[in-house]
Coordinates of C-alpha atoms and ligand atoms in Angstrom, one line a residue:
X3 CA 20.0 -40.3 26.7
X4 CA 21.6 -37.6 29.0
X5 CA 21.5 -34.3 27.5
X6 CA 25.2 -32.7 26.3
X7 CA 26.2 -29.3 25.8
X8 CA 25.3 -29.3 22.1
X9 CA 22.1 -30.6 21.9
X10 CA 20.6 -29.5 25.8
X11 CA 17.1 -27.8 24.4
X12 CA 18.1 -24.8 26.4
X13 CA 21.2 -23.9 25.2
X14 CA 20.1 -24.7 21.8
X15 CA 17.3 -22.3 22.2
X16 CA 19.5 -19.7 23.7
X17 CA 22.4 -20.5 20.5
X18 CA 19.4 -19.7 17.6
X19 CA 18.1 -16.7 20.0
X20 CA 21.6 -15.1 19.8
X21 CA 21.9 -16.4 16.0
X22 CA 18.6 -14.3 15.4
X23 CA 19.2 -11.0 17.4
X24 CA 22.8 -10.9 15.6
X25 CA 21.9 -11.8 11.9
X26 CA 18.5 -10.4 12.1
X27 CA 18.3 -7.1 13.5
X28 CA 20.8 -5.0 12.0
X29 CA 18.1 -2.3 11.2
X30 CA 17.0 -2.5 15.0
X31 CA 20.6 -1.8 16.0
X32 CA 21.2 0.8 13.3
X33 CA 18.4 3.1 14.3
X34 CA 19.0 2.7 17.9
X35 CA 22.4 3.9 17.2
X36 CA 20.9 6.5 14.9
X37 CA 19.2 8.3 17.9
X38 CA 22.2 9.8 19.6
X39 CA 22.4 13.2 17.9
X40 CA 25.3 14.1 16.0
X41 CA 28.7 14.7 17.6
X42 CA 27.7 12.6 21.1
X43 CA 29.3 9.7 21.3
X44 CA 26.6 6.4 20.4
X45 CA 24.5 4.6 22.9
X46 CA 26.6 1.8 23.1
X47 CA 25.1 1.0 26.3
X48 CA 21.3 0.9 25.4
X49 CA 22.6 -1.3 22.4
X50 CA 24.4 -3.7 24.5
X51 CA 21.4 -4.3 27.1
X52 CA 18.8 -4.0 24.2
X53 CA 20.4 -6.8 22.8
X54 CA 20.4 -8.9 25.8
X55 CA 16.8 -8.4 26.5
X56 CA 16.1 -9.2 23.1
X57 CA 18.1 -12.9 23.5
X58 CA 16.6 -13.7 26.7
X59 CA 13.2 -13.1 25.6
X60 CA 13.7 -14.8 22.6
X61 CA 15.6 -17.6 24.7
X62 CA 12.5 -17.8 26.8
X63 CA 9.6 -18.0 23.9
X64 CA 12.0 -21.0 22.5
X65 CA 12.7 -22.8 25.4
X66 CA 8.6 -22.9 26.2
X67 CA 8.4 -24.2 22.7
X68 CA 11.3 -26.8 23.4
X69 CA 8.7 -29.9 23.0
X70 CA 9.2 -32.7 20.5
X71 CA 7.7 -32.1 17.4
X72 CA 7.5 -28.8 18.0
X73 CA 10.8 -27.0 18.8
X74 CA 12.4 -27.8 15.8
X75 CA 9.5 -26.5 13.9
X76 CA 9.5 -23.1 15.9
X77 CA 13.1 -22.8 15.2
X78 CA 12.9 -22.7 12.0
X79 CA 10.0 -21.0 11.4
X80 CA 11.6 -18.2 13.1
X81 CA 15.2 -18.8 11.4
X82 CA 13.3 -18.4 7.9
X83 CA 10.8 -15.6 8.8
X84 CA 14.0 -13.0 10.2
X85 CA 15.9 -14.1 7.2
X86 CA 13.1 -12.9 4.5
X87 CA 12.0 -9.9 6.8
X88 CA 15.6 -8.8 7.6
X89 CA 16.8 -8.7 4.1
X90 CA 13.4 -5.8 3.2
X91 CA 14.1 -4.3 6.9
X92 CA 18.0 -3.8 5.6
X93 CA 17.7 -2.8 2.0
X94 CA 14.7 -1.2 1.6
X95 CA 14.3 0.0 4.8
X96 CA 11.1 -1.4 5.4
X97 CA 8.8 -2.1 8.6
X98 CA 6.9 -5.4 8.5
X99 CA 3.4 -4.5 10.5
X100 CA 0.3 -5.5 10.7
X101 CA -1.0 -3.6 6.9
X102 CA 2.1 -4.9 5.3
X103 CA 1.2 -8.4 6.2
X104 CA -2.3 -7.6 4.6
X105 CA -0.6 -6.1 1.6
X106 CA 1.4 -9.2 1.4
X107 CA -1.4 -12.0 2.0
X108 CA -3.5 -9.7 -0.7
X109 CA -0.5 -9.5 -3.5
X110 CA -0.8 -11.8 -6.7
X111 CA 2.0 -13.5 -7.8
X112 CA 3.0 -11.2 -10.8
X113 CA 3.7 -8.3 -7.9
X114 CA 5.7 -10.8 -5.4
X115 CA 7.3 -12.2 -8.1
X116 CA 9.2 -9.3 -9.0
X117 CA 10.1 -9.0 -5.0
X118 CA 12.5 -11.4 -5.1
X119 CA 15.7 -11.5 -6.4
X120 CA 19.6 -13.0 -6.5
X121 CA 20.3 -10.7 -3.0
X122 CA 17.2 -11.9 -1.4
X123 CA 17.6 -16.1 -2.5
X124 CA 21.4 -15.8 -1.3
X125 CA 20.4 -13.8 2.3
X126 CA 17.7 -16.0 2.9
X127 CA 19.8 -19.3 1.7
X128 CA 22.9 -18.5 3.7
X129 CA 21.2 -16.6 6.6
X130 CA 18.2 -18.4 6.9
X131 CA 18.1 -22.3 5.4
X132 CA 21.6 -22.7 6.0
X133 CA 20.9 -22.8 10.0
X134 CA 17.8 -24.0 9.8
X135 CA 19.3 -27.5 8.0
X136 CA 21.8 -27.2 11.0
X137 CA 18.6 -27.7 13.2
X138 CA 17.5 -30.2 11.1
X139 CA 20.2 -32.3 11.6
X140 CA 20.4 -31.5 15.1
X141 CA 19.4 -34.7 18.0
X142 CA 17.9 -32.3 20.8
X143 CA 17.8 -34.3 23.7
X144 CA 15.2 -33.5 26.9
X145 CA 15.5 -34.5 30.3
X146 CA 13.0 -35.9 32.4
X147 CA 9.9 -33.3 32.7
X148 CA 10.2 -32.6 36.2
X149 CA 13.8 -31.4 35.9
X150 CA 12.7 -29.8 32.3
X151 CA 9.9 -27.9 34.4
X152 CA 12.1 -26.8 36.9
X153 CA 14.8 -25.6 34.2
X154 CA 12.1 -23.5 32.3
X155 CA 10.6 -22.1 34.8
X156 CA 13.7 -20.5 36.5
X157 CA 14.3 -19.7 32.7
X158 CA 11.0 -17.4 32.9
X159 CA 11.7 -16.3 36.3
X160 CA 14.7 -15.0 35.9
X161 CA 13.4 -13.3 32.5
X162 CA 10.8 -11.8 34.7
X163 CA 13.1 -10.3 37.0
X164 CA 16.3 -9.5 34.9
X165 CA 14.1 -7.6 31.9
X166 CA 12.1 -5.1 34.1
X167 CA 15.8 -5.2 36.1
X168 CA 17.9 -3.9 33.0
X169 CA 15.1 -1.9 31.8
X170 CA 14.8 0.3 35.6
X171 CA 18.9 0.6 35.6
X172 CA 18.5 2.1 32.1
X173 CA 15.5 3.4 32.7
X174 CA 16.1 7.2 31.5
X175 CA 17.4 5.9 28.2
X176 CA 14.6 3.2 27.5
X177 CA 11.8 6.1 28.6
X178 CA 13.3 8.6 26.1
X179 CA 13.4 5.9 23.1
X180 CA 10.1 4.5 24.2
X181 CA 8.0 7.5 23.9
X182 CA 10.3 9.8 21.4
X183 CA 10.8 6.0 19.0
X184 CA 8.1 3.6 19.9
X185 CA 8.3 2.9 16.3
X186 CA 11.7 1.0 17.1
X187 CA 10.1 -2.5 18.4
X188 CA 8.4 -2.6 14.5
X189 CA 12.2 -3.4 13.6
X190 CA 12.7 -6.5 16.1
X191 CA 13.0 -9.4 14.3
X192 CA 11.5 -12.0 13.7
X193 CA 9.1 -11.1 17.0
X194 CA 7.4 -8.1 15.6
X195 CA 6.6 -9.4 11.8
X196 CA 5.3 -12.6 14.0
X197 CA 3.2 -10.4 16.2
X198 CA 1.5 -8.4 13.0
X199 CA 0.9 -11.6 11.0
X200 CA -0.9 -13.1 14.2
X201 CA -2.9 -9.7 14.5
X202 CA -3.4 -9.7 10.7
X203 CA -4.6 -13.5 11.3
X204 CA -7.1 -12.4 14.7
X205 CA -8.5 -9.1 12.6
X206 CA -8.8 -10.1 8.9
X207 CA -12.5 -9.6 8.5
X208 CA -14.4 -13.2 8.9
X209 CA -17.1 -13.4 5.6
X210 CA -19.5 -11.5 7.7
X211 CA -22.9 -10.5 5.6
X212 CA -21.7 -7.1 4.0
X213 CA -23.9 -4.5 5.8
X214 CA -25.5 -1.8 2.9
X215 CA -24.5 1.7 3.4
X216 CA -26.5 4.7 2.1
X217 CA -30.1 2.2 1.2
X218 CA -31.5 6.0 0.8
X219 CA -29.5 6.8 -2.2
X220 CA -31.5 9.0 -5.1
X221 CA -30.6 11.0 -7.8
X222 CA -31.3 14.6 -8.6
X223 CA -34.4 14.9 -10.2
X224 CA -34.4 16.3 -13.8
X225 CA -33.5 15.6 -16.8
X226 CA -30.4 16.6 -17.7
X227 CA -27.2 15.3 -20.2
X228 CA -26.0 11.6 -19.7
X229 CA -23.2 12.1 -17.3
X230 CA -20.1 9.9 -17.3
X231 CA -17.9 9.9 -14.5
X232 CA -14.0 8.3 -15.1
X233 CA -12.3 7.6 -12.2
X234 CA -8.8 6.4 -12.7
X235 CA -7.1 5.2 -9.6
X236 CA -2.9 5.5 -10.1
X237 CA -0.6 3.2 -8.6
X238 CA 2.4 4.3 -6.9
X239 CA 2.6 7.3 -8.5
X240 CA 4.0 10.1 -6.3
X241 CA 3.3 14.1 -6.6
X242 CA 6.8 14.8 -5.7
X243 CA 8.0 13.0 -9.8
X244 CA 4.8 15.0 -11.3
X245 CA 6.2 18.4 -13.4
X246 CA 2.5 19.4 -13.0
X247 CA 3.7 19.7 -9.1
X248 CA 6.9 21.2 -10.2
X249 CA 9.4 18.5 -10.6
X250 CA 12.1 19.7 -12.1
X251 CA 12.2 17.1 -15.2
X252 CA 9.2 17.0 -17.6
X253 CA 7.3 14.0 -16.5
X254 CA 4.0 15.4 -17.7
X255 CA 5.0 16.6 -21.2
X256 CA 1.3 15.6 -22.4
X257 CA -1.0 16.7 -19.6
X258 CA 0.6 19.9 -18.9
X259 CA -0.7 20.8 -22.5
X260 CA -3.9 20.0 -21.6
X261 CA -7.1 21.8 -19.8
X262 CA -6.8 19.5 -16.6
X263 CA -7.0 21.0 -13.0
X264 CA -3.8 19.1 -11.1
X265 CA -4.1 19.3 -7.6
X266 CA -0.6 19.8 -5.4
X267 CA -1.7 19.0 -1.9
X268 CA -3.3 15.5 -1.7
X269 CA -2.3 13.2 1.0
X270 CA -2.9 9.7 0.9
X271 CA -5.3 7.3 3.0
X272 CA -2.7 4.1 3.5
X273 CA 0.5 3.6 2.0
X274 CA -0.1 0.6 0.6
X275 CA -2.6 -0.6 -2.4
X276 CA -4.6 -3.1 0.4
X277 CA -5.4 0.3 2.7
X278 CA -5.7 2.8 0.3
X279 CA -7.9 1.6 -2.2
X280 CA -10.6 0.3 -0.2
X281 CA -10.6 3.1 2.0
X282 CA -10.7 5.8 -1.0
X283 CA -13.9 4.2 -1.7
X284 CA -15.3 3.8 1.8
X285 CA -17.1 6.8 3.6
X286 CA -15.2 6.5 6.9
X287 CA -11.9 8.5 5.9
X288 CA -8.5 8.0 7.1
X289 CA -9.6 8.4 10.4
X290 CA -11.9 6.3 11.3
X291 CA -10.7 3.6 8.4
X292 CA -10.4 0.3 9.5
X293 CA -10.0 -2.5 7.0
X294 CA -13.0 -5.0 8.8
X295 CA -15.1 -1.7 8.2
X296 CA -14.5 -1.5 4.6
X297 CA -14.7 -5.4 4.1
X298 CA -18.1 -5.9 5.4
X299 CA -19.7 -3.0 4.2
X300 CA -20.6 -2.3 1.0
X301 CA -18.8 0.5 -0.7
X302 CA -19.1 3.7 -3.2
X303 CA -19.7 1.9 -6.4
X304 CA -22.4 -0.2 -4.4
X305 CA -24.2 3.2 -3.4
X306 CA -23.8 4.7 -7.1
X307 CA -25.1 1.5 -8.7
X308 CA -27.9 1.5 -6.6
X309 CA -29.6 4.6 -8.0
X310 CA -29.0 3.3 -11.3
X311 CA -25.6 4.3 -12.7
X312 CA -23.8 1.9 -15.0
X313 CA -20.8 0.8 -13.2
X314 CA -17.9 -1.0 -14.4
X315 CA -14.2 -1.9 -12.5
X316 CA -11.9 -2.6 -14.9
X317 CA -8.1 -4.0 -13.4
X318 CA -4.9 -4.2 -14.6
X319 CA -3.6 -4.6 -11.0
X320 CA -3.4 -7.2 -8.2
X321 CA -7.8 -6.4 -7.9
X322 CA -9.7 -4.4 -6.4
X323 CA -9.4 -5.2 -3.0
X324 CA -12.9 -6.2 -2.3
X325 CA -14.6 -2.5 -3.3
X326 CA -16.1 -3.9 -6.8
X327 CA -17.7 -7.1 -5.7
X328 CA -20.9 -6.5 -6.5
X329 CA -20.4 -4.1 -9.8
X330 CA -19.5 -5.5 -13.1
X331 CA -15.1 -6.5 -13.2
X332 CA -12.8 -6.7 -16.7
X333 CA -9.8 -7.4 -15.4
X334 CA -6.7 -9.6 -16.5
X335 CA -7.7 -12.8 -18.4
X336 CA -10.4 -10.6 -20.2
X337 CA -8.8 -7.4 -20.8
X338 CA -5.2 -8.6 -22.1
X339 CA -4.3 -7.5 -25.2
X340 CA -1.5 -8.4 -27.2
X341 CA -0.1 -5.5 -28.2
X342 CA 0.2 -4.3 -24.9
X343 CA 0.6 -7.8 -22.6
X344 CA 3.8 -9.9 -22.1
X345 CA 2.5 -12.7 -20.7
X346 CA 0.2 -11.6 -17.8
X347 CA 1.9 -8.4 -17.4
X348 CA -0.1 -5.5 -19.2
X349 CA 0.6 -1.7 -19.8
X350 CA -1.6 0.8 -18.7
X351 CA -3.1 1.3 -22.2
X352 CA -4.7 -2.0 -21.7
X353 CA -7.4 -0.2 -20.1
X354 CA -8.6 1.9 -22.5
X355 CA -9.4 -1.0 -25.1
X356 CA -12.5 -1.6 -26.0
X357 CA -13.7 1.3 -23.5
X358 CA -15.3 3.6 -26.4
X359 CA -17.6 0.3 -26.9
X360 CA -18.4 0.0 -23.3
X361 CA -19.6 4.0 -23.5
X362 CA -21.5 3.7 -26.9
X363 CA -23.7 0.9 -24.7
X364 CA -24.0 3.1 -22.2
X365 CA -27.9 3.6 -21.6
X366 CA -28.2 6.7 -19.3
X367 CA -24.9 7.7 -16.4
X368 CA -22.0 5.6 -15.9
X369 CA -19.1 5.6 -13.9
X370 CA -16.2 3.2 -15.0
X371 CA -12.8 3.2 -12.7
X372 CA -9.8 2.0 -14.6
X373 CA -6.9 0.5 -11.9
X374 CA -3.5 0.9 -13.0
X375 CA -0.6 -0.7 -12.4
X376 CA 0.9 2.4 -12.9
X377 CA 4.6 2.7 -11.5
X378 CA 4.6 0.0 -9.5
X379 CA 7.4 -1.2 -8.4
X380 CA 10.2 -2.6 -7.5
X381 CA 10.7 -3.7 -11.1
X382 CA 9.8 0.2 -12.6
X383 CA 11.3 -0.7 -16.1
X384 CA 8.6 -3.5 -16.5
X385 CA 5.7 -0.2 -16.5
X386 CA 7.0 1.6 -19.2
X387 CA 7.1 0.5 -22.9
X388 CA 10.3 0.9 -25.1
X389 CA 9.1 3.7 -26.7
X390 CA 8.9 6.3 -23.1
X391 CA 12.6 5.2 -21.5
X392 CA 13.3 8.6 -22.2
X393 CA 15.8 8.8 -18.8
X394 CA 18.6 6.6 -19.0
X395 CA 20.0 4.6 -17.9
X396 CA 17.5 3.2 -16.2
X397 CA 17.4 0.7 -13.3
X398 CA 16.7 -2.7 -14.8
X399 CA 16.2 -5.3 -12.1
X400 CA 13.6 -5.3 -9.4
X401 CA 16.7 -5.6 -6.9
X402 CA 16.7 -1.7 -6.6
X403 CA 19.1 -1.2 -3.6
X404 CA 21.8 -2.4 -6.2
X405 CA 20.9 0.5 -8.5
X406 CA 22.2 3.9 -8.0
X407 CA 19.6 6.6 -7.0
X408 CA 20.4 8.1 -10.2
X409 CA 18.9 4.3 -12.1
X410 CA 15.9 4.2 -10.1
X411 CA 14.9 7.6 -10.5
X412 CA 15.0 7.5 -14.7
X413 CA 13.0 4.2 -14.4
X414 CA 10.2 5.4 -11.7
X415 CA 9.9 8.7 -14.1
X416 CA 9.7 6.7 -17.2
X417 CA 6.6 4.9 -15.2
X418 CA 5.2 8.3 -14.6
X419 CA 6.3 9.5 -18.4
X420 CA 3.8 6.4 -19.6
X421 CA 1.0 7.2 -17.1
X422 CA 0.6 10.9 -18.3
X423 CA 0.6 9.2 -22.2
X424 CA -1.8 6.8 -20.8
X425 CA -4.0 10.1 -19.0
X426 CA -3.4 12.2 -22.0
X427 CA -4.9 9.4 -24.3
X428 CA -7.7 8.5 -22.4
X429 CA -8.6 11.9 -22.4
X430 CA -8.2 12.1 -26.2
X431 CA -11.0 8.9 -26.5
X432 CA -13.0 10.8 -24.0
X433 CA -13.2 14.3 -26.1
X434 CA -15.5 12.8 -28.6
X435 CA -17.9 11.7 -26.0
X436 CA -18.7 14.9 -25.1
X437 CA -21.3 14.8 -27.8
X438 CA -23.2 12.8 -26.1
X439 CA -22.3 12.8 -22.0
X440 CA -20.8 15.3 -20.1
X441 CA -17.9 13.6 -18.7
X442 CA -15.8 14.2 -15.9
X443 CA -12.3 12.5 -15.7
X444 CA -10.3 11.8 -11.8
X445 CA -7.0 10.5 -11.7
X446 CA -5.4 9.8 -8.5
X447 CA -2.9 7.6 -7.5
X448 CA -3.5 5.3 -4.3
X449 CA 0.2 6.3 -2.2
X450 CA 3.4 7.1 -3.1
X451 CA 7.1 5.4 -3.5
X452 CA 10.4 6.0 -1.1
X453 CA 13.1 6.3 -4.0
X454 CA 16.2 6.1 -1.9
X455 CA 15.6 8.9 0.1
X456 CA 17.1 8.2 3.8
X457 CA 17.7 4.8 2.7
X458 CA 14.2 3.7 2.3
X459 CA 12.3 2.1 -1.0
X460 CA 9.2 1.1 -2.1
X461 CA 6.1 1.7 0.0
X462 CA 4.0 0.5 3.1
X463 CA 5.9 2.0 6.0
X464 CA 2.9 2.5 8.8
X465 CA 1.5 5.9 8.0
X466 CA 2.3 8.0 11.1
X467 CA 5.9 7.1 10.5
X468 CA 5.9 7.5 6.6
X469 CA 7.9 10.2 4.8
X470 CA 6.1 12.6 3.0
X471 CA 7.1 11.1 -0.4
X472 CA 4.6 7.4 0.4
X473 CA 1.8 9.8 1.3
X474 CA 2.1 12.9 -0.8
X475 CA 0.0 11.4 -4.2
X476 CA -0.9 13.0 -7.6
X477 CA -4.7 13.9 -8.1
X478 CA -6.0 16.0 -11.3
X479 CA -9.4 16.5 -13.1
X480 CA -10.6 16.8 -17.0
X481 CA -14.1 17.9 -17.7
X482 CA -15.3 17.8 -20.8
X483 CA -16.6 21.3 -22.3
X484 CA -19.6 22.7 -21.5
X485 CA -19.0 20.6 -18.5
X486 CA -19.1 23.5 -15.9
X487 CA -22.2 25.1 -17.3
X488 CA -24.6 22.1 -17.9
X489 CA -23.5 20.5 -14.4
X490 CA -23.5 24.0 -12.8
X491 CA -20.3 23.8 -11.5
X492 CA -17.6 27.2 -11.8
X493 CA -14.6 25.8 -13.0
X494 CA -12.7 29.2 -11.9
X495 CA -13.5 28.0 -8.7
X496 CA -12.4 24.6 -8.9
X497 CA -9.1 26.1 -10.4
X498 CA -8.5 28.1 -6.9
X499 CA -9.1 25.5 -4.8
X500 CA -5.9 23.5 -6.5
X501 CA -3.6 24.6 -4.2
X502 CA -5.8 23.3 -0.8
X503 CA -5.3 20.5 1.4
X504 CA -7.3 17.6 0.0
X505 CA -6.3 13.9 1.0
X506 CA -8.5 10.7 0.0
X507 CA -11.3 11.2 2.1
X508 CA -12.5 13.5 -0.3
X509 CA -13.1 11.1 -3.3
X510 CA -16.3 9.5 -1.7
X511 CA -18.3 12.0 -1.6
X512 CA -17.0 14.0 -4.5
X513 CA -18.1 11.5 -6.8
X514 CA -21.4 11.4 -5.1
X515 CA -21.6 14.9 -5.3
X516 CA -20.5 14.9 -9.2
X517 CA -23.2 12.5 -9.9
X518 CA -25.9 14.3 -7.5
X519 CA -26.5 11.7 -5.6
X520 CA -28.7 12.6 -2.3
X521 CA -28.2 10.1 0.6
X522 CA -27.9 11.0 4.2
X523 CA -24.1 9.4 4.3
X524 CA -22.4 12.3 1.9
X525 CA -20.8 14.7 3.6
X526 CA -20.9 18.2 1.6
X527 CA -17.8 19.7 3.6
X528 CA -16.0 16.5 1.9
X529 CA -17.4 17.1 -1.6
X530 CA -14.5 19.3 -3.8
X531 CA -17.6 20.4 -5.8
X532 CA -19.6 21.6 -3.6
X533 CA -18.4 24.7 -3.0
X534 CA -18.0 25.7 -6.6
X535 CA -22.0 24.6 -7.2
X536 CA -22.7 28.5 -8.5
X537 CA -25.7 28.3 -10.9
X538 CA -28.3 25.9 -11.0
X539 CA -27.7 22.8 -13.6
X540 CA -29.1 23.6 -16.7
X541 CA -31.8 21.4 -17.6
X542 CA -32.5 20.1 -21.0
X543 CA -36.0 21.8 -21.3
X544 CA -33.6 25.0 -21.3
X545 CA -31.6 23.8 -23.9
Ligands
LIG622 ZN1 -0.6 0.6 -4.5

């Protein structure tokens, strides 16, 4: 059968490559017309040949695919994946790169669930499945393979010559967006999520033997107070929402009447849960992070278990991200509770039950880390029991762009209203301890949340690029009394080092340095103890 107009494999591929640039890319095409600074008239130019580059190139990748069995698949692959991506690109302002496919592959179901909504099944059914039926139904006829060679070839030819072509006649422009906005080609659609989930898929760690880091890990000698160490690790919580940071509404009615030290300058390792967590218990810091590091090496609670510390994970969040393999887990099935569970959704206070048993068991140190699911979001109202929607009204579907600023706001804060109930509690079941441990409790929060501001929401855009509000995060400390003087550490001094630049990369070796343990992989400069180590511990003999 000779090939027609409407079902030639070429000019099908070039009518879905137009389909997708048009339907696909608005965010592309709004920040490229973004960059012209206000009062000059818009780049309608760069647009235009932008455009063009982006159909042929998407013309060409089609047509190579234009096989049978296998076009039709590529085409609607790619019809679905810009559908779903566009509609997070255009209302949440998101960036689909390579962490954000890790944050998706690593998501349960509970926390996707809640990703999609009535705007995001009508975008993707009209935008998306609605053409891809249409290529469904369609006959695409080949011709012979010598004349299909030929055809495809010139095809990639004349790609080859008319891209770098357009690109050197606009060459000023494309230089000036290429180095000042490289960030731009994260926003084409579907070629760049494609591109990260094939580079999630080449450097997601293969189950590699997990290499031990610090084997030389010992404890201070001398005996001294059981010591228990509670880290809390936040979710989504941001420092700019925090009164203790000086937000204007009271957020932190609870904590602010308590002796905790709240740190205002603490900058995040990712922006998403699947960086930040394993990284915040890694010894690399942000800098020299990478996720096959963390995987297949052992991390901080390995280290601390090793020199005999009681360790316990306990999750009421999507996991732990690979950190607490080899340490003791509660999380979901054996922690829900039904006064605070719905189903397998579970406030915050969910973690403290049952945790005074777990410390009257304790024989000798132990660190437990309780993982929050804090103010996740988009569906905020979901974090926050009836009893803390103190701002209303609040936003009450997880399709936030629908919801005024205003709405979203009252929810997040009512999420950060129930974590410093949540703190504040945990602190009141850790007072009693006292009498027998000296106990140290850390709260921070693992990134923070775009509420509207520039048009973006939620979290996860790539770090360099994210606004201060994804990376700035909450972090504050409880000791117990006595604390200071039987660990010898000057709280006056920890008070004055509130207002300093801390990030993540300090919470490795802090805790090691709170429990005193000496291995050759802590790093004092990263420790925020160390420098407040005045007077020798006291040892019990002294007592
Ligand atoms: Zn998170």
């Amino acid at each position: 059968m000779k090939p027609r107009l409407g079902n030639d494999s070429l000019v099908l591929s070039f009518g879905v490559a137009l389909y997708l640039a048009l339907s696909g890319n608005l965010a592309f095409f709004r920040a490229l017309l973004a960059l012209a600074p206000a009062g000059t008239p818009a780049p309608l130019g760069l647009v235009t040949v932008s455009g063009g580059i982006l159909v042929l190139a998407l013309t060409a990748v089609l047509s190579l695919c234009a096989l049978p069995y296998l076009w039709k698949p590529v085409a609607i692959a790619f019809l679905l994946v810009a559908a779903v991506c566009a509609h997070f690109m255009d209302a949440h302002g998101a960036v689909i790169d390579r962490s954000m496919v890790q944050n998706i592959a690593e998501t349960d179901l509970g926390e996707a669930g809640d990703l999609v909504t009535l705007n995001l099944v009508l975008r993707v059914l009209i935008l998306g499945v609605v053409p891809a039926l249409l290529v469904v139904r369609t006959q695409v006829v080949y011709s012979g393979w010598r004349r299909e060679g030929v055809r495809r070839l010139t095809l990639v030819a004349a790609c080859a010559v008319v891209i770098p072509g357009a690109i050197a006649a606009n060459y000023k422009q494309f230089a000036l967006v290429g180095r000042g906005h490289s960030e731009l080609r994260l926003l084409l659609n579907p070629t760049s999520p494609l591109y990260a989930a094939w580079r999630y898929w080449q450097k997601r760690p293969a189950p590699t033997v997990i290499t031990a880091i610090g084997e030389d890990a010992t404890r201070g000698a001398g005996e001294r107070r059981p010591l228990l160490v509670v880290l809390v690790v936040g979710e989504t919580a941001r420092a700019a929402n925090f009164s203790l940071g000086g937000y204007e509404r009271e957020t932190n009615p609870r904590l602010q009447a308590l002796p905790i030290l709240y740190f205002d300058d603490v900058t995040s390792c990712g922006t998403t849960t699947a960086v930040s967590v394993p990284c915040m218990f890694s010894p690399y810091g942000r800098a020299k992070y990478s996720d096959r590091k963390a995987k297949s090496h052992e991390s901080l609670l390995d280290v601390v278990q090793r020199t005999g510390v009681s360790v316990l994970w306990r999750d009421n969040n999507s996991g732990c991200k690979k950190t607490c393999t080899r340490v003791p887990l509660q999380d979901g099935i054996e922690l829900r509770h039904e006064a605070f569970c719905d189903g397998d959704d579970c406030f915050d206070e969910v973690l403290l039950e049952g945790l005074p048993g777990w410390i009257d068991g304790l024989q000798g140190d132990g660190l437990v880390v309780l993982h929050q699911q804090g103010s996740h979001g988009p569906a905020y109202h979901k974090r926050s029991p009836a009893a803390f929607k103190q701002f209303l009204p609040e936003c009450a579907g997880a399709a936030v762009e629908s919801c005024t600023r205003e709405e979203i706001a009252n929810a997040y804060d009512n999420t950060i209203l129930y974590t410093d109930f949540v703190l504040s509690r945990l602190i009141g079941l850790l007072e009693p301890e006292a009498a027998r441990f000296d106990v140290a409790m850390l709260y921070v929060s693992d990134h923070g949340e775009s509420l509207g501001e520039n048009g973006l929401y939620l979290h996860g855009l790539p770090w360099r690029l994210a606004p201060r509000e994804q990376t700035h995060v909450p972090m504050l400390m409880w000791l117990s009394e006595g604390f200071g003087a039987s660990r010898g550490i000057d709280r006056v001094c920890l008070e004055q080092g509130r207002h300093e630049s801390r990030s993540h990369d300090h919470l490795f070796h802090s805790v090691l340095g709170l429990l005193d343990v000496k291995t050759r992989i802590y790093e004092p400069e990263l420790d925020l103890f160390r420098p407040c180590r005045g007077a020798a511990p006291r040892l019990l003999s002294e007592r």
